[in-house]
Short mmCIF file of C-alpha atoms in Angstrom, two decimals:
data_model
loop_
_atom_site.label_atom_id
_atom_site.label_comp_id
_atom_site.label_asym_id
_atom_site.label_seq_id
_atom_site.Cartn_x
_atom_site.Cartn_y
_atom_site.Cartn_z
CA MET K 1 -1.57 -17.18 4.47
CA SER K 2 -3.69 -16.66 1.35
CA ARG K 3 -4.44 -18.63 -1.78
CA THR K 4 -4.50 -15.70 -4.24
CA ALA K 5 -3.30 -12.15 -3.66
CA LEU K 6 -3.94 -9.10 -5.83
CA ILE K 7 -1.31 -6.39 -5.43
CA THR K 8 -1.48 -2.88 -6.91
CA GLY K 9 1.70 -0.95 -7.63
CA ALA K 10 3.33 -4.35 -7.95
CA SER K 11 6.05 -3.57 -10.47
CA SER K 12 8.59 -2.21 -7.97
CA GLY K 13 9.24 -1.21 -4.36
CA LEU K 14 7.02 -2.56 -1.61
CA GLY K 15 4.54 -3.97 -4.14
CA ALA K 16 7.18 -6.18 -5.74
CA GLU K 17 8.45 -7.22 -2.31
CA PHE K 18 4.93 -8.23 -1.24
CA ALA K 19 4.72 -10.30 -4.42
CA ARG K 20 8.00 -12.08 -3.73
CA GLN K 21 7.26 -12.84 -0.08
CA LEU K 22 3.70 -13.99 -0.72
CA ALA K 23 4.86 -16.22 -3.58
CA ALA K 24 7.38 -17.79 -1.19
CA THR K 25 4.42 -18.91 0.96
CA GLY K 26 2.80 -20.56 -2.07
CA ALA K 27 0.26 -17.83 -2.80
CA HIS K 28 -0.80 -17.26 -6.39
CA LEU K 29 -0.62 -13.66 -7.56
CA VAL K 30 -2.42 -11.04 -9.61
CA LEU K 31 0.02 -8.20 -10.27
CA VAL K 32 -1.36 -4.76 -11.13
CA ALA K 33 0.68 -1.77 -12.34
CA ARG K 34 1.06 0.52 -15.34
CA ASP K 35 4.37 -0.91 -16.58
CA ARG K 36 3.60 -4.11 -18.48
CA THR K 37 7.26 -4.85 -19.16
CA ALA K 38 8.24 -4.61 -15.49
CA LEU K 39 5.26 -6.76 -14.50
CA ASP K 40 6.15 -9.44 -17.04
CA GLU K 41 9.77 -9.53 -15.84
CA LEU K 42 8.72 -9.83 -12.20
CA ALA K 43 6.13 -12.48 -13.02
CA MET K 44 8.70 -14.54 -14.93
CA ARG K 45 11.16 -14.47 -12.02
CA ILE K 46 8.49 -15.40 -9.48
CA ARG K 47 7.17 -18.28 -11.59
CA ARG K 48 10.70 -19.60 -12.04
CA GLU K 49 11.70 -19.27 -8.38
CA HIS K 50 8.46 -20.30 -6.65
CA GLY K 51 6.37 -22.22 -9.19
CA VAL K 52 3.17 -20.32 -8.41
CA GLU K 53 0.60 -18.96 -10.83
CA VAL K 54 1.12 -15.28 -11.64
CA GLU K 55 -1.46 -13.25 -13.55
CA VAL K 56 -0.37 -9.91 -14.99
CA LEU K 57 -3.00 -7.18 -15.12
CA PRO K 58 -1.59 -3.93 -16.56
CA ALA K 59 -3.68 -0.96 -15.46
CA ASP K 60 -3.40 2.76 -14.86
CA LEU K 61 -5.68 3.02 -11.85
CA LEU K 62 -6.39 6.70 -12.55
CA LYS K 63 -8.16 5.70 -15.77
CA PRO K 64 -11.78 4.66 -15.08
CA ARG K 65 -11.78 1.82 -17.62
CA HIS K 66 -8.56 0.36 -16.22
CA LEU K 67 -9.80 0.67 -12.65
CA ALA K 68 -13.04 -1.05 -13.68
CA ARG K 69 -11.02 -4.04 -14.95
CA VAL K 70 -9.36 -4.45 -11.57
CA VAL K 71 -12.72 -4.12 -9.78
CA GLU K 72 -14.08 -6.80 -12.13
CA ARG K 73 -11.17 -9.10 -11.32
CA LEU K 74 -11.75 -8.66 -7.59
CA SER K 75 -15.44 -9.43 -8.11
CA ASP K 76 -14.89 -12.66 -10.08
CA ALA K 77 -16.45 -15.36 -7.90
CA ALA K 78 -14.99 -18.11 -10.09
CA ARG K 79 -11.44 -16.88 -9.34
CA PRO K 80 -11.63 -15.46 -5.80
CA ILE K 81 -9.06 -13.11 -4.36
CA ASP K 82 -8.11 -13.89 -0.76
CA LEU K 83 -5.79 -10.94 -0.11
CA LEU K 84 -5.90 -7.42 -1.58
CA VAL K 85 -2.83 -5.20 -1.16
CA ASN K 86 -3.62 -1.55 -1.95
CA ASN K 87 -0.10 -0.31 -2.56
CA ALA K 88 -0.19 1.97 -5.63
CA GLY K 89 0.79 5.56 -4.96
CA PHE K 90 3.14 8.45 -5.65
CA GLY K 91 4.51 11.43 -3.78
CA LEU K 92 4.45 15.18 -4.37
CA PRO K 93 6.48 18.15 -3.15
CA LEU K 94 5.17 19.29 0.23
CA ASP K 95 4.33 22.86 -0.89
CA PHE K 96 0.63 22.35 -1.63
CA ALA K 97 0.07 25.95 -2.80
CA ALA K 98 2.87 25.65 -5.36
CA ASN K 99 1.74 22.29 -6.74
CA ASP K 100 -0.49 21.91 -9.80
CA VAL K 101 -3.96 21.37 -8.37
CA GLU K 102 -4.84 18.80 -11.04
CA VAL K 103 -1.85 16.71 -10.00
CA GLU K 104 -3.01 17.05 -6.38
CA VAL K 105 -6.45 15.78 -7.41
CA ARG K 106 -4.91 12.74 -9.15
CA HIS K 107 -2.85 12.15 -6.00
CA LEU K 108 -6.07 12.22 -3.93
CA HIS K 109 -7.83 9.83 -6.30
CA LEU K 110 -5.00 7.28 -6.28
CA HIS K 111 -4.50 7.32 -2.51
CA VAL K 112 -8.16 7.51 -1.43
CA GLU K 113 -10.72 6.81 -4.18
CA VAL K 114 -8.86 3.87 -5.72
CA PRO K 115 -8.35 1.90 -2.46
CA LEU K 116 -11.92 2.79 -1.47
CA ARG K 117 -13.31 1.26 -4.67
CA LEU K 118 -11.02 -1.77 -4.58
CA SER K 119 -11.71 -2.42 -0.89
CA HIS K 120 -15.45 -2.19 -1.57
CA ALA K 121 -15.19 -4.75 -4.37
CA ALA K 122 -13.00 -7.02 -2.24
CA LEU K 123 -15.35 -6.89 0.75
CA ARG K 124 -18.39 -7.70 -1.37
CA SER K 125 -16.55 -10.76 -2.66
CA MET K 126 -14.89 -11.85 0.59
CA LEU K 127 -17.73 -11.40 3.10
CA PRO K 128 -20.04 -14.07 1.58
CA ARG K 129 -17.09 -16.53 1.82
CA ARG K 130 -16.33 -15.32 5.37
CA ARG K 131 -12.60 -15.13 4.66
CA GLY K 132 -10.20 -12.59 3.28
CA ARG K 133 -7.66 -9.91 4.13
CA ILE K 134 -7.10 -6.35 2.93
CA ILE K 135 -3.82 -4.49 3.38
CA ASN K 136 -3.76 -0.73 2.84
CA ILE K 137 -0.29 0.76 2.54
CA ALA K 138 -0.44 3.99 4.51
CA SER K 139 2.52 5.74 6.17
CA VAL K 140 3.79 7.11 9.45
CA GLY K 141 2.98 10.39 7.69
CA ALA K 142 -0.63 9.64 8.66
CA PHE K 143 0.28 10.66 12.22
CA ILE K 144 2.37 13.73 11.34
CA PRO K 145 1.13 16.88 9.53
CA ARG K 146 2.65 16.38 6.09
CA SER K 147 0.70 18.19 3.38
CA THR K 148 -1.87 16.20 1.38
CA TYR K 149 0.19 13.00 1.49
CA GLY K 150 -0.27 12.71 5.26
CA ALA K 151 -3.95 13.62 4.93
CA CYS K 152 -4.55 10.85 2.37
CA LYS K 153 -2.69 8.30 4.45
CA ARG K 154 -4.64 9.32 7.55
CA TRP K 155 -7.84 8.49 5.69
CA LEU K 156 -6.47 5.01 4.97
CA VAL K 157 -5.61 4.46 8.63
CA VAL K 158 -9.00 5.57 9.95
CA PHE K 159 -10.87 3.58 7.31
CA SER K 160 -8.79 0.45 7.96
CA GLU K 161 -9.30 0.62 11.72
CA TRP K 162 -13.03 1.01 11.24
CA ALA K 163 -13.31 -1.74 8.60
CA ASN K 164 -11.34 -4.17 10.74
CA GLY K 165 -13.61 -3.54 13.70
CA GLN K 166 -16.68 -3.87 11.51
CA TYR K 167 -15.86 -6.94 9.42
CA ALA K 168 -13.17 -8.96 11.25
CA ARG K 169 -15.83 -10.91 13.14
CA GLN K 170 -17.22 -11.90 9.74
CA GLY K 171 -13.87 -13.32 8.68
CA VAL K 172 -12.41 -10.38 6.74
CA THR K 173 -9.63 -8.29 8.28
CA THR K 174 -8.25 -4.92 7.16
CA THR K 175 -4.78 -3.71 8.11
CA ALA K 176 -3.22 -0.29 7.55
CA VAL K 177 0.54 -0.67 7.17
CA CYS K 178 2.44 2.50 8.13
CA PRO K 179 6.10 2.28 7.17
CA GLY K 180 8.56 5.09 7.68
CA TYR K 181 11.24 5.98 5.13
CA THR K 182 11.93 2.79 3.20
CA HIS K 183 14.54 2.06 0.56
CA THR K 184 12.50 1.81 -2.67
CA LYS K 185 12.33 3.95 -5.83
CA PHE K 186 9.61 6.16 -4.31
CA HIS K 187 11.94 9.10 -3.69
CA GLU K 188 13.82 8.64 -6.96
CA ARG K 189 10.52 9.21 -8.79
CA LEU K 190 10.36 12.56 -6.96
CA GLY K 191 13.73 13.44 -8.48
CA LEU K 192 15.70 12.71 -5.30
CA PRO K 193 18.64 10.32 -5.82
CA PRO K 194 19.73 8.14 -2.88
CA GLY K 195 21.45 10.27 -0.25
CA GLN K 196 19.70 13.48 -1.31
CA GLU K 197 16.35 12.90 0.42
CA GLY K 198 17.25 14.97 3.49
CA VAL K 199 16.68 11.98 5.80
CA PRO K 200 19.20 10.69 8.41
CA GLY K 201 20.50 7.20 7.74
CA TRP K 202 19.05 5.72 10.95
CA MET K 203 15.51 6.51 9.76
CA TRP K 204 15.70 4.24 6.71
CA LEU K 205 14.04 0.81 6.71
CA ASP K 206 14.66 -2.26 4.57
CA ALA K 207 11.72 -3.17 2.31
CA ARG K 208 12.04 -6.88 3.08
CA LYS K 209 11.71 -6.31 6.81
CA VAL K 210 8.81 -3.88 6.34
CA VAL K 211 6.85 -6.41 4.30
CA ALA K 212 7.68 -9.35 6.57
CA GLU K 213 6.44 -7.45 9.63
CA ALA K 214 3.36 -6.22 7.76
CA LEU K 215 2.43 -9.77 6.78
CA ARG K 216 2.89 -11.00 10.36
CA ASP K 217 0.63 -8.27 11.71
CA THR K 218 -1.93 -8.96 8.97
CA ALA K 219 -1.96 -12.66 9.83
CA ARG K 220 -2.67 -11.69 13.44
CA GLY K 221 -5.64 -9.62 12.36
CA LYS K 222 -4.22 -6.30 13.50
CA SER K 223 -5.83 -3.12 12.19
CA LEU K 224 -2.57 -1.16 12.35
CA SER K 225 0.98 -2.21 11.56
CA VAL K 226 3.90 0.18 12.13
CA PRO K 227 7.05 -1.73 11.12
CA SER K 228 10.10 -1.28 13.39
CA LEU K 229 10.32 -0.27 17.02
CA ARG K 230 11.88 3.10 16.18
CA TYR K 231 8.82 4.16 14.17
CA ARG K 232 6.36 2.79 16.71
CA LEU K 233 8.06 5.04 19.27
CA LEU K 234 7.98 8.02 16.89
CA VAL K 235 4.29 7.50 16.14
CA GLY K 236 3.53 7.26 19.85
CA LEU K 237 5.35 10.53 20.48
CA ALA K 238 3.74 12.24 17.48
CA ARG K 239 0.25 11.46 18.76
CA PHE K 240 0.91 13.51 21.91
CA ALA K 241 3.11 16.26 20.43
CA PRO K 242 1.67 19.77 19.86
CA GLY K 243 0.60 20.43 16.27
CA SER K 244 3.42 22.92 15.72
CA VAL K 245 6.02 20.31 16.69
CA GLY K 246 4.41 17.70 14.43
CA ALA K 247 4.48 20.16 11.52
CA ARG K 248 8.22 20.75 12.00
CA ILE K 249 8.84 17.01 12.08
CA GLY K 250 6.71 16.55 8.95
CA ALA K 251 8.75 19.14 7.09
CA ARG K 252 11.89 17.00 7.33
CA GLY K 253 12.96 15.13 4.22
CA ARG K 254 10.82 14.45 1.18
#
């Protein structure tokens, strides 16, 4: 699918799963995350199992100098990136008024400014070559009122749909992937152990299936990927539901 993929938030969860599945296709990898130890361990396993080149690029994307290093790597014409996966992110409690506003601002930067800057760098590198793909990990929360998390993810969806329409005919596609609740460590980092997320069991997705479907939709040039039929149905219903109903749905779980 791609010769070299750069993945942010690659040390665990969906980011690590993207790395494993792309390596299985023969893609070389550039793995970006804050945790150097976790990146090194993942890189070692992938090299051993798939024999591909894996570059480790530790970076805290909320630090301007670190973000600049990733932008520089995306802009390196001598080592082109064929696929960018904007996956880094974190969640917050849904009570915006009770949250620390500085933490909310960092949340906004990581979910909007960082993928904006990385997508810009990727497009400027990919368009002259007339080939490339960008994946933005959004959420079904983009279609349901869900505090600032849903608002940030909605930006990713709208931007991805526009960018795909604008640049796909020049050989560069952009896909917003909108998974529902997926078994990763995302909720554990919010202090919610498995089983205490307030989410019914039928709503949970498997990370491997989410990534496999996302990669298929990306290969087809789709601007929007909503893994699993159950969530495609929910998103379709949410688009037509009154705002008050959407808000009640968005208040479920964490």
